[in-house]
Short mmCIF file of C-alpha atoms in Angstrom, two decimals:
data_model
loop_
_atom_site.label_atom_id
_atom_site.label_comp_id
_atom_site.label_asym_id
_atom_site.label_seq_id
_atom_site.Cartn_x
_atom_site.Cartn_y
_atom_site.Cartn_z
CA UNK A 1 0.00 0.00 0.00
CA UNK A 2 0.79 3.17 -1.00
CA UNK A 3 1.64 5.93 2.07
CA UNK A 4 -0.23 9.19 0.30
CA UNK A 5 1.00 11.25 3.09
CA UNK A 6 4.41 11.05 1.93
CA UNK A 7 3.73 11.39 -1.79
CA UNK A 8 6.07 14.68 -3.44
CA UNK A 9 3.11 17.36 -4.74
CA UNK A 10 2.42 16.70 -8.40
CA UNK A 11 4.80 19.01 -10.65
CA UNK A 12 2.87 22.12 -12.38
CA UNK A 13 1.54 21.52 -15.50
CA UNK A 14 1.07 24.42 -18.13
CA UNK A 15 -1.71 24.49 -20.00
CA UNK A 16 -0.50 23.65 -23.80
CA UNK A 17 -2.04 27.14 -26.28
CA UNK A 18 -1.73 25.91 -29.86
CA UNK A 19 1.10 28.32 -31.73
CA UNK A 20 -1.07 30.61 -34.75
CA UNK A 21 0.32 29.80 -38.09
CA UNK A 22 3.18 32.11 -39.45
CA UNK A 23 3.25 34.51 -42.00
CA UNK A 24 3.18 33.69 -45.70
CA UNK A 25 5.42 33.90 -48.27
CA UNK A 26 4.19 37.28 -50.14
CA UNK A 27 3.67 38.62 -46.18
CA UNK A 28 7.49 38.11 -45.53
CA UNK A 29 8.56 39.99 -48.56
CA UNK A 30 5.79 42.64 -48.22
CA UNK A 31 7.41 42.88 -44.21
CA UNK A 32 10.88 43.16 -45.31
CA UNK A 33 10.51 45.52 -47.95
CA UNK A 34 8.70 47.82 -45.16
CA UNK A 35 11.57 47.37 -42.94
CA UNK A 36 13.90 49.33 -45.46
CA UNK A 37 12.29 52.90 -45.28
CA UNK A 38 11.57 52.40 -41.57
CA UNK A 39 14.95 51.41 -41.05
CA UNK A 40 16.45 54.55 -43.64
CA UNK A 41 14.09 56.95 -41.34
CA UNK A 42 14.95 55.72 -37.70
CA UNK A 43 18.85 56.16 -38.66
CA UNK A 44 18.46 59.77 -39.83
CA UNK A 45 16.40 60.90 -37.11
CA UNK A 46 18.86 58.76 -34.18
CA UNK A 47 21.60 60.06 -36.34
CA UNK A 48 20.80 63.68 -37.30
CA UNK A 49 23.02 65.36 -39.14
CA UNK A 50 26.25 63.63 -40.47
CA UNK A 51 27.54 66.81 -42.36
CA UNK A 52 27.01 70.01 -42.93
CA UNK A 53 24.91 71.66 -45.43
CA UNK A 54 26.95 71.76 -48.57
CA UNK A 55 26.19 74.31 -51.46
CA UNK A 56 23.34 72.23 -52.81
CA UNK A 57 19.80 72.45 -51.57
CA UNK A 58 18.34 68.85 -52.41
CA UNK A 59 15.06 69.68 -51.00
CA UNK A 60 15.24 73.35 -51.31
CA UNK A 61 14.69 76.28 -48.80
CA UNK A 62 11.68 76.48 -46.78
CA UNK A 63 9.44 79.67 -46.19
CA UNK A 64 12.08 81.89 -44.51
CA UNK A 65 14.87 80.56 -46.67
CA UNK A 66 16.34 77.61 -44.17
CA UNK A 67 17.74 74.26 -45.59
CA UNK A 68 14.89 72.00 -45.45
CA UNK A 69 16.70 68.76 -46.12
CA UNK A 70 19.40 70.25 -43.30
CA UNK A 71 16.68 70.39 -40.84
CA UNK A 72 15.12 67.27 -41.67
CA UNK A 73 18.28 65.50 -40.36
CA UNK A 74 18.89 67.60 -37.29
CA UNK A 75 14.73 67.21 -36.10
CA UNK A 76 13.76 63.74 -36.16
CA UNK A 77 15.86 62.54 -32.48
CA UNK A 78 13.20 63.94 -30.24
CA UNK A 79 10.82 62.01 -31.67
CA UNK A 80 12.99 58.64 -30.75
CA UNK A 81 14.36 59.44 -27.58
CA UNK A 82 11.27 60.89 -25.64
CA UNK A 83 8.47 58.55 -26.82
CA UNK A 84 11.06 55.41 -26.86
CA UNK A 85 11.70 56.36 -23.24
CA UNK A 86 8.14 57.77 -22.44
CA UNK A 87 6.78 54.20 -23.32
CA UNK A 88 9.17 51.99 -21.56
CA UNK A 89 8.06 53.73 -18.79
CA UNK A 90 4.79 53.29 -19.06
CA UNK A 91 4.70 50.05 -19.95
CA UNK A 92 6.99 49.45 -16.82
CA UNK A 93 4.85 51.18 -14.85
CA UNK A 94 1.00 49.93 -15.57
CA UNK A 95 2.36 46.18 -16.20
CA UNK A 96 3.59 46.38 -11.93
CA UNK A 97 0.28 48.19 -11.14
CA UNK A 98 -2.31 45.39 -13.74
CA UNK A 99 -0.05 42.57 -12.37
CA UNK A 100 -0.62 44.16 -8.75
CA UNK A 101 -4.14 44.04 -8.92
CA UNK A 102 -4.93 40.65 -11.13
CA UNK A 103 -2.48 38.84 -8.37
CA UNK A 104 -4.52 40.32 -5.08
CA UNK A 105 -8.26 41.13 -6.41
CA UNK A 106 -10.71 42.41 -4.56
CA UNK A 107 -10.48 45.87 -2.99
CA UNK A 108 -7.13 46.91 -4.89
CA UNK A 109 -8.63 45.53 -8.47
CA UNK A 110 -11.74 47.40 -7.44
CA UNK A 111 -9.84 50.89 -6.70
CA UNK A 112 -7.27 50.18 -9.49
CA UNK A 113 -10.32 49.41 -12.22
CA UNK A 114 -11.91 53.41 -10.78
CA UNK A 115 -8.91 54.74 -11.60
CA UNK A 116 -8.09 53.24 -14.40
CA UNK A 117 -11.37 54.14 -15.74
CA UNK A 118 -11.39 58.26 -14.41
CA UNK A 119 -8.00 58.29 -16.18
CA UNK A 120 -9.48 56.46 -19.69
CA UNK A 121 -12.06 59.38 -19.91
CA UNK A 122 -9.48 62.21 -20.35
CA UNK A 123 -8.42 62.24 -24.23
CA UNK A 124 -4.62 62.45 -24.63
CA UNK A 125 -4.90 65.23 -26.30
CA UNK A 126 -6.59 67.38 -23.37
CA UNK A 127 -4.27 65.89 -20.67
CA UNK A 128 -0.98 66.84 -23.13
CA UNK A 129 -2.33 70.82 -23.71
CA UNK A 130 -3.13 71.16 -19.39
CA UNK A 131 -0.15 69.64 -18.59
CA UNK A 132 2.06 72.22 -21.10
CA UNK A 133 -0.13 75.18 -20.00
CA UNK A 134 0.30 74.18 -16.28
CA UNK A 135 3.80 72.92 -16.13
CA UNK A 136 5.93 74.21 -19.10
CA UNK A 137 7.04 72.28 -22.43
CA UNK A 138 9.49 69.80 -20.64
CA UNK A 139 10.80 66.14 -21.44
CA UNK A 140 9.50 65.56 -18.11
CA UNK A 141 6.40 67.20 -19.13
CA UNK A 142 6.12 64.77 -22.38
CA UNK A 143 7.08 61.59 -20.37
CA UNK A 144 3.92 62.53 -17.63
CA UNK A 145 1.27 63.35 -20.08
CA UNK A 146 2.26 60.21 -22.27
CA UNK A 147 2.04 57.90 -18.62
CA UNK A 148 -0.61 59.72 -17.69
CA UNK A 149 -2.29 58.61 -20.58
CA UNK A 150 -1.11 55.32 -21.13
CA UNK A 151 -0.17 53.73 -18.07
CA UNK A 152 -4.21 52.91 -17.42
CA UNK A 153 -4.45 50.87 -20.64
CA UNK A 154 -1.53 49.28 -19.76
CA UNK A 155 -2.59 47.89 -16.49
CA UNK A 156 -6.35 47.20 -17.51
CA UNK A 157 -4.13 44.45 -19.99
CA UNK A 158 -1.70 43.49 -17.82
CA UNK A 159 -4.78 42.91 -14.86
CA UNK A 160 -7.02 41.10 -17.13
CA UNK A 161 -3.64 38.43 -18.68
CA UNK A 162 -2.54 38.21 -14.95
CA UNK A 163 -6.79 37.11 -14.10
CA UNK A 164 -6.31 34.24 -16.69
CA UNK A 165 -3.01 33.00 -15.31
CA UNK A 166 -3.92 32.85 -11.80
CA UNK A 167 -7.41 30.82 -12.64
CA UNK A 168 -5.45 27.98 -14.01
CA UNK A 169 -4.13 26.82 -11.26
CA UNK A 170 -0.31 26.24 -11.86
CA UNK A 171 -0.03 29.79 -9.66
CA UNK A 172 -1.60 27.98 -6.75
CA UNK A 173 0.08 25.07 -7.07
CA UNK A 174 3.56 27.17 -7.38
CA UNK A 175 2.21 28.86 -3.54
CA UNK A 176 1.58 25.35 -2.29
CA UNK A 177 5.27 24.67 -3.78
CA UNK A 178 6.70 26.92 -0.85
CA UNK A 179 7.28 29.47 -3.78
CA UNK A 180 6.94 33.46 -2.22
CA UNK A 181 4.48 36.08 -3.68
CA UNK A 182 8.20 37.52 -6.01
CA UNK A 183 9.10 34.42 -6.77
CA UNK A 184 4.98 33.48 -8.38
CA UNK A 185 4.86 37.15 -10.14
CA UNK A 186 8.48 36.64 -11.89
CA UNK A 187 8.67 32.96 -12.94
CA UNK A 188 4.96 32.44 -13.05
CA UNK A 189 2.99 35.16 -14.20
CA UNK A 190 5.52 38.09 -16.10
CA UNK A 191 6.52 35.24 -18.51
CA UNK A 192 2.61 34.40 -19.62
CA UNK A 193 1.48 38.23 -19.52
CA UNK A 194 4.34 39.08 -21.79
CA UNK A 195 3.06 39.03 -25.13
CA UNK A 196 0.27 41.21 -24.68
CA UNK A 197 1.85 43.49 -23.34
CA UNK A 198 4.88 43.96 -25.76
CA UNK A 199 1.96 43.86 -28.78
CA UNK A 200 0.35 46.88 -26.61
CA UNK A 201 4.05 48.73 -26.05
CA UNK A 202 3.33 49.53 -30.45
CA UNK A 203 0.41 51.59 -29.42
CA UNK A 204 1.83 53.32 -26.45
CA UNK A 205 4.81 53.94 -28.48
CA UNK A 206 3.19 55.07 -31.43
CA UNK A 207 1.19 57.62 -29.17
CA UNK A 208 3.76 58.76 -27.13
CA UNK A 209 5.34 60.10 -31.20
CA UNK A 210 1.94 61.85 -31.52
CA UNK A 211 1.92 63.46 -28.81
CA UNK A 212 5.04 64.78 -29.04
CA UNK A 213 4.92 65.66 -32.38
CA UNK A 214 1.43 67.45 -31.17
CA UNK A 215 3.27 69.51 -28.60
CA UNK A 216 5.82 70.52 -31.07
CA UNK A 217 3.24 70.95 -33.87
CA UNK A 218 1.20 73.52 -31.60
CA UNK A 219 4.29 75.65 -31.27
CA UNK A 220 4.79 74.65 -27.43
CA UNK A 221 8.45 72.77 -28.79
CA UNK A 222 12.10 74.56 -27.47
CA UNK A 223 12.48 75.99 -30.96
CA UNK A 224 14.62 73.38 -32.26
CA UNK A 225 14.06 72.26 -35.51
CA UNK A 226 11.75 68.88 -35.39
CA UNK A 227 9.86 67.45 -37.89
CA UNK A 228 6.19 68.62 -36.55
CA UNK A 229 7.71 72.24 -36.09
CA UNK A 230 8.93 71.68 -39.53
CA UNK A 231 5.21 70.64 -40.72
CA UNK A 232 3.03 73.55 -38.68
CA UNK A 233 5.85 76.44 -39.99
CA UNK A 234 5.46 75.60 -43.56
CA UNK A 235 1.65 74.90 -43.95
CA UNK A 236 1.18 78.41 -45.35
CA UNK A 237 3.21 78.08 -48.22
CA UNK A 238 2.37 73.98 -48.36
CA UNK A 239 1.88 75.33 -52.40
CA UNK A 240 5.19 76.80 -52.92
CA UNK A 241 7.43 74.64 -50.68
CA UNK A 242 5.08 71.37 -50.55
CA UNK A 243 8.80 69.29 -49.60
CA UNK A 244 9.20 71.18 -46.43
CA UNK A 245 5.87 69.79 -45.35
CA UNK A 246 5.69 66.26 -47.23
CA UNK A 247 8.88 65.23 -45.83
CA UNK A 248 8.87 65.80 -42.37
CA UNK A 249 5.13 64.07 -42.41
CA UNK A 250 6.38 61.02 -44.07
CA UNK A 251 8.96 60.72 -41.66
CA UNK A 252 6.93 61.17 -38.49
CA UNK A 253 4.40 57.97 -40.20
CA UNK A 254 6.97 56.06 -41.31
CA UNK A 255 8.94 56.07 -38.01
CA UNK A 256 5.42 55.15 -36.41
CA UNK A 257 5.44 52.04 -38.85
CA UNK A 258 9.01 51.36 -38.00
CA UNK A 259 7.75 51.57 -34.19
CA UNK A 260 5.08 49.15 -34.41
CA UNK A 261 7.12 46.38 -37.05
CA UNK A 262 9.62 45.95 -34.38
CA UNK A 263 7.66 46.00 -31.40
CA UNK A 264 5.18 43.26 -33.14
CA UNK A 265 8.30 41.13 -33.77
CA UNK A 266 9.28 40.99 -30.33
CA UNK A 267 5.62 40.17 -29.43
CA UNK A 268 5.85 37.74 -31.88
CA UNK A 269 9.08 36.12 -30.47
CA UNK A 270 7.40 36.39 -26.83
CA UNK A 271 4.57 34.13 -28.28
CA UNK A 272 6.96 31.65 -29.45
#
C-alpha cells in the first residue's frame, strides 16, 4: 500500500495554447521591404546630421529661406528618444500596477479598475495641452502626459492576462510549492502576460510620437528644428514649398510604422 502522506506534490503543469500559423510567403517579402524605409528613417532621425549643409539644396529652402533637407536630419531625435523612453516607462509602470491588482483582487482591483477608468475618460490630447499650459514644455512634461495617458491601458491588460493566469491553477500550485508572492509574479505570471503586453508597447509607443509631435506641432516645442515644427511652420506656403511639409510628415508615419514592425516582432518572439 501506497503511504499518500508522503507522496512529493504533483509538478505544475502548463496548460498547452496551440502556436497561430506564421506569416506567408508574399507577407514576408511585403514585411521586409517595409523594414527598409523604416529602417532609412529611424537612422536619420537617431543620427541627425552627419555633415554640414553643402552648397546644394536637395530639397530646397523652406518659407524663410532655411535648408529643409538640413533640418530634416537635425529634427527627427526627439521624436525617438522621448516617446522610446516615455513608453518603456509606461509600460513598466501599468504592467507592476495590472499585475498588482490581477495577483490580489478584490479591494485593490476594485480601486485600481476606478482609476483606471477616471483616467481612460481624459483624451490624450486634453491631458498633453493642461499639462504644457500648467507645467511648461518639458521632457518631463512629455514623459507625464504620455504615462498619464497610457499607463491605465496598460494595467487594464496586464490585470485582465494576470486574471487568466492565476485561474489555471499552476499559480496555486507554485504557492503550495513553498514558492513566495516575487518568486509566483516573476517565474509564473511576467513570462505568460508578456506578449500582450509587448503587442500593446506599439500603441503606447506610437502615441507617445503623436503626442510629441502634437506639442511641437502647436508651437509649445524649445524651438529646435523637429519634424512637426517643420510641418506647422510651412503649412502656409504647403503650395510653394510642398517638400518642407511632405517630408517631415512622411517621416513622423513612417517612423510610427518602423515603431510598431519591431515591437510586433518581439511580441511575436514572446509568443513563441
Amino acid at each position: 500500500m501506497t503511504d499518500t502522506a508522503t507522496e512529493a506534490p504533483a509538478a505544475a503543469v502548463r496548460p498547452s495554447v496551440p502556436r497561430p500559423p506564421g506569416p506567408g510567403p508574399l507577407r514576408r517579402v511585403l514585411t521586409g521591404l517595409l523594414w527598409l524605409p523604416a529602417l532609412a528613417v529611424v537612422l536619420l532621425a537617431v543620427a541627425g546630421p552627419y555633415s554640414p549643409p553643402g552648397p546644394g539644396l536637395p530639397l530646397g529652402t523652406d518659407a524663410i529661406g532655411r535648408d529643409v533637407w538640413d533640418r530634416f536630419l537635425a529634427g527627427g531625435r526627439p521624436l525617438v528618444v522621448v516617446p522610446l523612453v516615455a513608453t518603456v516607462l509606461t509600460t513598466v509602470v501599468g504592467t507592476l500596477l495590472g499585475v498588482l491588482a490581477g495577483y490580489l483582487g478584490g479591494r485593490v482591483a476594485a480601486v485600481m479598475t476606478w482609476l483606471d477608468s477616471l483616467l481612460l475618460a481624459l483624451p490624450p490630447i486634453v491631458v498633453l495641452l493642461a499639462l504644457l499650459h500648467g507645467l511648461g514644455y518639458s521632457a518631463g512634461t512629455l514623459l507625464l502626459a504620455v504615462a498619464a495617458t497610457g499607463v491605465p491601458f496598460v494595467s487594464r491588460i496586464s490585470r485582465a492576462a494576470t486574471t487568466r493566469v492565476v485561474r489555471t491553477g499552476y499559480v496555486d500550485q507554485a504557492v503550495a510549492l513553498g514558492d513566495g508572492p516575487l518568486s509566483v509574479v516573476v517565474r509564473e505570471i511576467v513570462p505568460n502576460i508578456l506578449q500582450p503586453v509587448l503587442a500593446d508597447a506599439g500603441t503606447r509607443l506610437a502615441v507617445a510620437i503623436a503626442l510629441t509631435a502634437s506639442a511641437d506641432f502647436l508651437g509649445f516645442g524649445p524651438g529646435t528644428p523637429s519634424w512637426a515644427a517643420m510641418v506647422s511652420e510651412n503649412m502656409e506656403g504647403v503650395t510653394l514649398v510642398p517638400w518642407g511639409v511632405a517630408v517631415p510628415a512622411l517621416g513622423i508615419s513612417v517612423l510610427t510604422v518602423a515603431a510598431n514592425l519591431l515591437l510586433d516582432r518581439l511580441a511575436a518572439k514572446g509568443a513563441s
